[in-house]
Structures are given as structure tokens and as C-alpha cells.
Short mmCIF file of C-alpha atoms in Angstrom, two decimals:
data_model
loop_
_atom_site.label_atom_id
_atom_site.label_comp_id
_atom_site.label_asym_id
_atom_site.label_seq_id
_atom_site.Cartn_x
_atom_site.Cartn_y
_atom_site.Cartn_z
CA MET X 1 216.26 35.21 250.99
CA MET X 2 215.81 33.84 254.50
CA THR X 3 217.82 30.69 255.11
CA ASP X 4 214.72 28.77 256.27
CA LYS X 5 212.71 29.71 253.17
CA LYS X 6 212.63 27.07 250.48
CA VAL X 7 211.77 27.33 246.80
CA TRP X 8 209.26 24.67 245.76
CA LEU X 9 208.44 23.68 242.18
CA ILE X 10 205.04 21.98 242.04
CA THR X 11 203.55 20.32 238.97
CA GLY X 12 199.80 20.16 238.46
CA ALA X 13 199.47 23.12 240.82
CA GLY X 14 196.23 24.59 239.51
CA ARG X 15 193.77 22.06 240.88
CA GLY X 16 193.30 19.16 243.26
CA LEU X 17 196.14 18.13 245.54
CA GLY X 18 198.63 20.32 243.70
CA LEU X 19 196.60 23.41 244.53
CA ASP X 20 196.35 22.39 248.18
CA ILE X 21 200.10 21.83 248.36
CA THR X 22 200.76 25.19 246.71
CA LYS X 23 198.55 27.06 249.16
CA ALA X 24 200.06 25.27 252.16
CA VAL X 25 203.62 25.97 251.06
CA LEU X 26 202.89 29.66 250.43
CA ALA X 27 201.13 29.96 253.80
CA ALA X 28 204.21 28.49 255.46
CA GLY X 29 206.29 31.35 254.05
CA HIS X 30 208.08 29.53 251.25
CA ALA X 31 208.39 30.50 247.59
CA VAL X 32 206.51 28.50 244.97
CA VAL X 33 206.96 27.90 241.27
CA ALA X 34 203.45 26.72 240.40
CA THR X 35 203.11 24.95 237.08
CA GLY X 36 200.35 23.52 234.94
CA ARG X 37 199.35 23.07 231.33
CA ASN X 38 197.27 26.27 231.42
CA GLN X 39 199.18 29.11 233.06
CA GLU X 40 196.14 31.38 233.27
CA LYS X 41 193.99 28.77 235.03
CA VAL X 42 196.75 28.04 237.51
CA ALA X 43 197.13 31.74 238.31
CA GLN X 44 193.38 32.18 238.77
CA ALA X 45 193.15 29.17 241.06
CA ILE X 46 195.96 30.31 243.34
CA GLY X 47 195.39 34.04 243.35
CA GLU X 48 198.05 36.65 244.00
CA ALA X 49 200.82 35.92 246.46
CA ASP X 50 204.30 37.07 247.27
CA ASP X 51 207.11 34.80 246.11
CA LEU X 52 204.89 33.08 243.56
CA LEU X 53 205.88 32.34 239.97
CA VAL X 54 203.27 30.71 237.73
CA LEU X 55 204.53 28.92 234.62
CA THR X 56 203.18 26.79 231.80
CA LEU X 57 204.41 23.22 232.00
CA ASP X 58 203.15 20.13 230.23
CA ILE X 59 205.24 17.48 231.94
CA THR X 60 205.20 15.26 228.85
CA LYS X 61 207.33 17.87 227.03
CA PRO X 62 210.98 17.91 228.16
CA ALA X 63 211.64 21.32 226.59
CA GLU X 64 208.90 22.90 228.71
CA ALA X 65 210.38 21.31 231.84
CA GLU X 66 213.79 22.74 231.04
CA ALA X 67 212.30 26.18 230.35
CA ALA X 68 210.37 26.13 233.63
CA VAL X 69 213.46 25.26 235.65
CA LYS X 70 215.46 28.00 233.93
CA ALA X 71 212.75 30.59 234.67
CA ALA X 72 212.51 29.43 238.28
CA VAL X 73 216.25 29.81 238.88
CA GLU X 74 216.28 33.18 237.16
CA ARG X 75 213.51 34.38 239.49
CA PHE X 76 214.56 32.82 242.80
CA GLY X 77 218.21 31.88 242.33
CA ARG X 78 217.72 28.26 243.42
CA LEU X 79 215.34 25.33 243.81
CA ASP X 80 214.94 23.28 246.95
CA VAL X 81 211.91 21.01 246.58
CA LEU X 82 210.37 19.45 243.49
CA VAL X 83 206.89 17.95 243.90
CA ASN X 84 205.99 15.61 241.06
CA ASN X 85 202.24 15.80 241.47
CA ALA X 86 200.60 16.14 238.03
CA ALA X 87 198.63 13.00 237.17
CA ASN X 88 195.75 11.49 235.24
CA PHE X 89 193.84 8.20 235.36
CA TYR X 90 193.05 5.88 232.47
CA ALA X 91 190.60 3.43 234.00
CA GLY X 92 189.60 0.19 232.37
CA PHE X 93 190.31 -3.47 231.95
CA PHE X 94 193.67 -3.90 230.24
CA GLU X 95 192.22 -5.74 227.25
CA GLU X 96 189.81 -2.87 226.61
CA LEU X 97 192.35 -0.06 226.94
CA SER X 98 193.84 1.02 223.63
CA SER X 99 197.60 1.13 223.17
CA GLU X 100 197.28 4.90 222.77
CA GLN X 101 195.54 5.19 226.16
CA VAL X 102 198.20 3.07 227.84
CA ASN X 103 200.91 5.21 226.24
CA GLN X 104 199.20 8.39 227.45
CA GLN X 105 198.95 6.98 230.96
CA LEU X 106 202.65 6.14 231.04
CA ALA X 107 203.59 9.46 229.42
CA THR X 108 201.95 11.45 232.20
CA GLY X 109 202.26 9.07 235.14
CA LEU X 110 205.82 7.87 234.66
CA ILE X 111 207.79 9.63 231.92
CA GLY X 112 206.43 13.08 232.85
CA PRO X 113 207.91 13.08 236.38
CA MET X 114 211.16 11.80 234.91
CA ASN X 115 211.22 14.72 232.45
CA VAL X 116 210.81 17.31 235.19
CA THR X 117 213.25 15.61 237.55
CA ARG X 118 215.87 15.40 234.81
CA ALA X 119 215.56 19.15 234.32
CA VAL X 120 215.77 19.91 238.05
CA LEU X 121 218.62 17.61 239.03
CA PRO X 122 221.50 19.73 237.62
CA VAL X 123 220.37 22.60 239.86
CA LEU X 124 220.13 20.42 242.96
CA ARG X 125 223.50 18.80 242.25
CA ARG X 126 225.21 22.19 241.97
CA GLN X 127 223.66 23.18 245.28
CA ARG X 128 224.49 19.80 246.87
CA SER X 129 221.03 19.89 248.43
CA GLY X 130 217.35 19.49 247.63
CA GLN X 131 214.38 17.16 247.72
CA ILE X 132 212.40 15.31 245.06
CA ILE X 133 208.94 14.41 246.34
CA THR X 134 207.02 12.19 243.95
CA ILE X 135 203.33 11.44 244.48
CA SER X 136 202.73 7.77 243.82
CA SER X 137 199.57 5.99 244.95
CA MET X 138 198.14 2.97 246.69
CA ALA X 139 198.31 1.61 243.13
CA GLY X 140 202.10 1.84 243.37
CA LEU X 141 202.07 -1.00 245.88
CA VAL X 142 198.82 -2.83 245.08
CA GLY X 143 197.57 -3.83 241.66
CA PHE X 144 193.80 -3.60 241.28
CA GLU X 145 191.08 -4.55 238.87
CA PHE X 146 190.22 -1.87 236.28
CA GLY X 147 193.47 -0.03 237.00
CA SER X 148 196.18 -1.95 235.19
CA ALA X 149 197.59 0.98 233.18
CA TYR X 150 197.49 3.34 236.17
CA ALA X 151 199.17 0.75 238.40
CA ALA X 152 201.81 0.13 235.72
CA ALA X 153 202.72 3.83 235.77
CA LYS X 154 202.78 3.98 239.57
CA PHE X 155 204.76 0.73 239.98
CA GLY X 156 207.21 2.24 237.49
CA LEU X 157 207.50 5.35 239.64
CA GLU X 158 208.29 3.18 242.64
CA GLY X 159 211.20 1.41 240.97
CA TRP X 160 212.55 4.62 239.51
CA MET X 161 212.40 6.54 242.79
CA ARG X 162 213.91 3.71 244.84
CA SER X 163 216.84 3.63 242.42
CA LEU X 164 217.10 7.40 242.14
CA LEU X 165 217.37 7.94 245.88
CA VAL X 166 220.58 5.89 245.93
CA GLU X 167 221.99 7.69 242.90
CA VAL X 168 221.47 11.22 244.21
CA ALA X 169 222.05 10.74 247.96
CA PRO X 170 225.81 11.45 247.64
CA PHE X 171 224.89 14.95 246.42
CA GLY X 172 222.79 15.72 249.48
CA ILE X 173 219.52 15.20 247.57
CA ALA X 174 216.62 13.30 249.11
CA ALA X 175 214.16 11.32 246.98
CA ILE X 176 210.83 10.77 248.74
CA THR X 177 207.97 8.62 247.47
CA VAL X 178 204.50 9.46 248.79
CA ASN X 179 201.76 6.82 248.63
CA PRO X 180 198.34 8.36 249.24
CA GLY X 181 195.29 6.21 249.76
CA PHE X 182 191.94 7.57 248.57
CA PHE X 183 191.95 11.35 249.08
CA ARG X 184 189.24 13.79 248.07
CA THR X 185 191.26 15.27 245.22
CA GLU X 186 190.12 15.86 241.64
CA LEU X 187 191.68 12.71 240.18
CA LEU X 188 188.26 11.06 239.73
CA THR X 189 186.68 14.04 237.99
CA GLU X 190 185.90 13.97 234.27
CA GLU X 191 188.85 16.26 233.63
CA SER X 192 191.34 13.71 234.99
CA THR X 193 189.69 10.29 234.56
CA ASN X 194 189.30 8.59 231.18
CA PHE X 195 187.65 5.24 230.57
CA ALA X 196 188.58 2.50 228.11
CA GLU X 197 187.56 3.18 224.53
CA HIS X 198 186.83 -0.41 223.51
CA HIS X 199 184.17 -2.66 225.00
CA LEU X 200 184.24 -6.46 225.01
CA ALA X 201 181.09 -8.33 225.95
CA ASP X 202 182.86 -10.57 228.47
CA TYR X 203 183.62 -7.50 230.60
CA ASP X 204 180.23 -5.77 230.30
CA GLU X 205 178.83 -6.57 233.74
CA ARG X 206 182.03 -5.91 235.66
CA ARG X 207 182.76 -2.74 233.65
CA THR X 208 179.36 -1.28 234.51
CA GLY X 209 180.01 -1.82 238.20
CA GLN X 210 183.53 -0.44 238.10
CA GLU X 211 182.57 2.70 236.20
CA ALA X 212 179.67 3.31 238.57
CA PHE X 213 182.01 2.96 241.55
CA TYR X 214 184.57 5.47 240.32
CA LYS X 215 182.00 7.99 239.16
CA GLY X 216 180.10 7.69 242.42
CA TYR X 217 183.17 7.73 244.66
CA ASN X 218 184.36 11.14 243.45
CA GLY X 219 183.94 13.49 246.40
CA GLN X 220 183.40 10.61 248.83
CA GLN X 221 187.03 9.64 249.44
CA SER X 222 188.02 9.45 253.11
CA GLY X 223 191.29 11.40 252.93
CA ASP X 224 191.55 15.18 253.37
CA PRO X 225 193.99 16.65 250.80
CA THR X 226 194.59 19.78 252.89
CA LYS X 227 195.91 17.56 255.68
CA LEU X 228 198.08 15.69 253.21
CA ALA X 229 199.53 18.99 252.01
CA GLN X 230 200.45 19.85 255.59
CA ALA X 231 201.96 16.40 256.05
CA LEU X 232 204.25 17.02 253.07
CA LEU X 233 205.51 20.17 254.73
CA THR X 234 206.20 18.17 257.89
CA ILE X 235 208.22 15.46 256.16
CA SER X 236 210.07 18.03 254.05
CA ASP X 237 211.15 19.85 257.22
CA ALA X 238 212.27 16.64 258.95
CA ALA X 239 215.95 16.37 259.82
CA LYS X 240 215.97 13.02 258.02
CA PRO X 241 213.09 12.85 255.52
CA PRO X 242 211.63 9.39 254.91
CA ARG X 243 212.31 7.41 251.76
CA ARG X 244 208.58 6.66 251.66
CA PHE X 245 205.54 8.24 253.29
CA LEU X 246 202.30 6.24 253.50
CA ALA X 247 199.41 8.70 253.59
CA GLY X 248 196.05 7.72 255.05
CA ALA X 249 194.71 4.97 257.27
CA ASP X 250 193.53 3.02 254.21
CA MET X 251 197.05 3.19 252.79
CA LEU X 252 198.53 1.84 256.00
CA GLY X 253 196.14 -1.11 255.88
CA ALA X 254 196.96 -1.82 252.23
CA ALA X 255 200.72 -1.68 252.88
CA GLU X 256 200.42 -4.03 255.84
CA GLN X 257 198.51 -6.50 253.65
CA VAL X 258 201.27 -6.28 251.03
CA LEU X 259 203.76 -7.35 253.71
CA VAL X 260 201.54 -10.27 254.75
CA ASP X 261 201.10 -11.43 251.15
CA LEU X 262 204.81 -11.10 250.37
CA GLN X 263 205.76 -13.13 253.44
CA ALA X 264 203.26 -15.81 252.44
CA ASP X 265 204.79 -15.97 248.94
CA ILE X 266 208.28 -16.27 250.43
CA ASP X 267 207.27 -19.05 252.79
CA ALA X 268 205.22 -21.05 250.25
CA TYR X 269 208.18 -21.72 247.99
CA ARG X 270 211.15 -21.01 250.26
CA GLU X 271 212.77 -24.42 249.70
CA LEU X 272 212.40 -24.29 245.92
CA SER X 273 213.57 -20.67 245.76
CA GLY X 274 216.67 -21.48 247.77
CA SER X 275 217.60 -24.50 245.68
CA LEU X 276 218.43 -22.68 242.46
CA ALA X 277 222.14 -21.96 242.96
CA TYR X 278 224.48 -22.97 240.16
CA ASN X 279 226.44 -26.11 241.06
CA GLU X 280 229.97 -26.03 239.77
CA PRO X 281 230.87 -29.34 238.09
CA VAL X 282 233.25 -31.49 240.03
CA ALA X 283 236.49 -32.00 238.10
CA SER X 284 237.35 -35.61 237.52
CA ILE X 285 240.74 -36.84 238.72
CA GLY X 286 242.55 -39.11 236.34
CA ASN X 287 244.71 -42.09 237.35
#
């Protein structure tokens, strides 16, 4: 194997952004382990290619993650880049989302990437090299109406990845969080988006507007996923990959607003926040 060729494992590789990443990585001359819940559909979507291994992987099942990593190493001898891409979207007001829907959102959006990363890390540690690229979202930095469960999963990813990067850095492993804005992927299609099961009258008017927005916005997003796929190749090849990559002009604007809002929160209660230190009691001195 050429020294500049990397082996990428990509989840959710059969459609949307995952498919674009897979095609870009193959075109760049790297090897790809392309995974998805339906192996046949993934293979059909990608087509035939050299240095391609297509595997079944439901990221909510740890045993399947372990089996996929084992098969990847048996085929290619190593792994260099994991892309945690597979995702879904449970849209709805929190009070209308069922506990089962929230659990499913967290299972795929947060626990799933953890399952795959846990399976990959022993390989990367042995190699003392590798990258974990996890696709977060604008919702990982900004909470938004009608997206509480999705944002919960993405905010969870943020905390996990920020902690993980410190834990694995001594082994030569980079942990990179990617925050895309609105890209023209397949996240808003019926196959990936699910709406709240329960309806409460107080939310009727707002729910109608929100559902209409998301259904109508599919295919209208400003970001180009093929360009994002190329951007991931660029940051992966960087001498010092970033801890975080903000993808899209809309994402840059949202992140800048987060900084403004955070600074305002700091300043509004700076005096009170700084006054909360524990005061040791002064010992009395007897005569």
C-alpha cells in the first residue's frame, strides 16, 4: 500500500453526504470501507471501485461495529480515518416527541458514533495514528425550535468529541468535529426525517409552519455536499488538522452569533459570577 494512501471507514455511506464523501475519497486514490444498514443498497449507490469494501453496519449495534472494524483490518491491514456520518432527524416540539422518539434520536445521533469509535480506537492506538471525524451540525452549537431532540444529540457529540480529543491525542490520534450549516443532503427526506407522534393543540399553528418549512426546504439548502466532501479531504490532509471545522457561510454566521451571545451572558452577570468563591472562616483567637 502506498504510504500516502489512507483507509477510510465511513458510516451512512450509501446516500446523502456519506455517499459524496465516499466518492470523493475514492477519487482521491484512498481506500474506503463503506458502511450502511443495507449493504446491497450501499454497493449499488457507489458502484464498483478498486480498494472498496462495502459492509453492513447499523451503528446502534455495537457487535456490528466490531465486526465491521475486524473485516476492514482483515482486508486492508489498517484504518486511518473514521467518519461518523450516519444520522437521522426527529423533528418536533419536545413536549410532543415521545420518549421512544427521543431515545431513537440519541441512539443514532450520539450513542451510535460512540459505538463505532469504541470499535475503531484499539486499531488507531496500536498504530499510534489516525483521525476520527464526526459530523455534528449547526444544532451542535445552536438550539432551535422544533429541534430539541436533534440538538440534544448534537450537543452531546460536541462534549464527547471535545473530551475525546484530549484523551486520544497522546496516541497520535486526531478528533475533529465538523459543524455543517444547511447542506443539500438527504437529511430532510422522508427516509431520514421523522415528525413528532403526539399533537397538542397549543402547538398546532407553530407545528404546521415548522413542518411546512422542513418539507419545503428539502433540496433548497444553500450548501453543496460535494464541496463539503472535498473540504473534509483537505482538512484530513492538513499537517495539523483542526479540532473543529465550521462548514458553510451560514454556519460561520451562526458561530459568530454564539460568541456574541456568550460574551453578553458573561458580561451581564460578571460581578455575581465572580463573587461565589468559598470564604474560609476566620479562626477566633482566644485570650
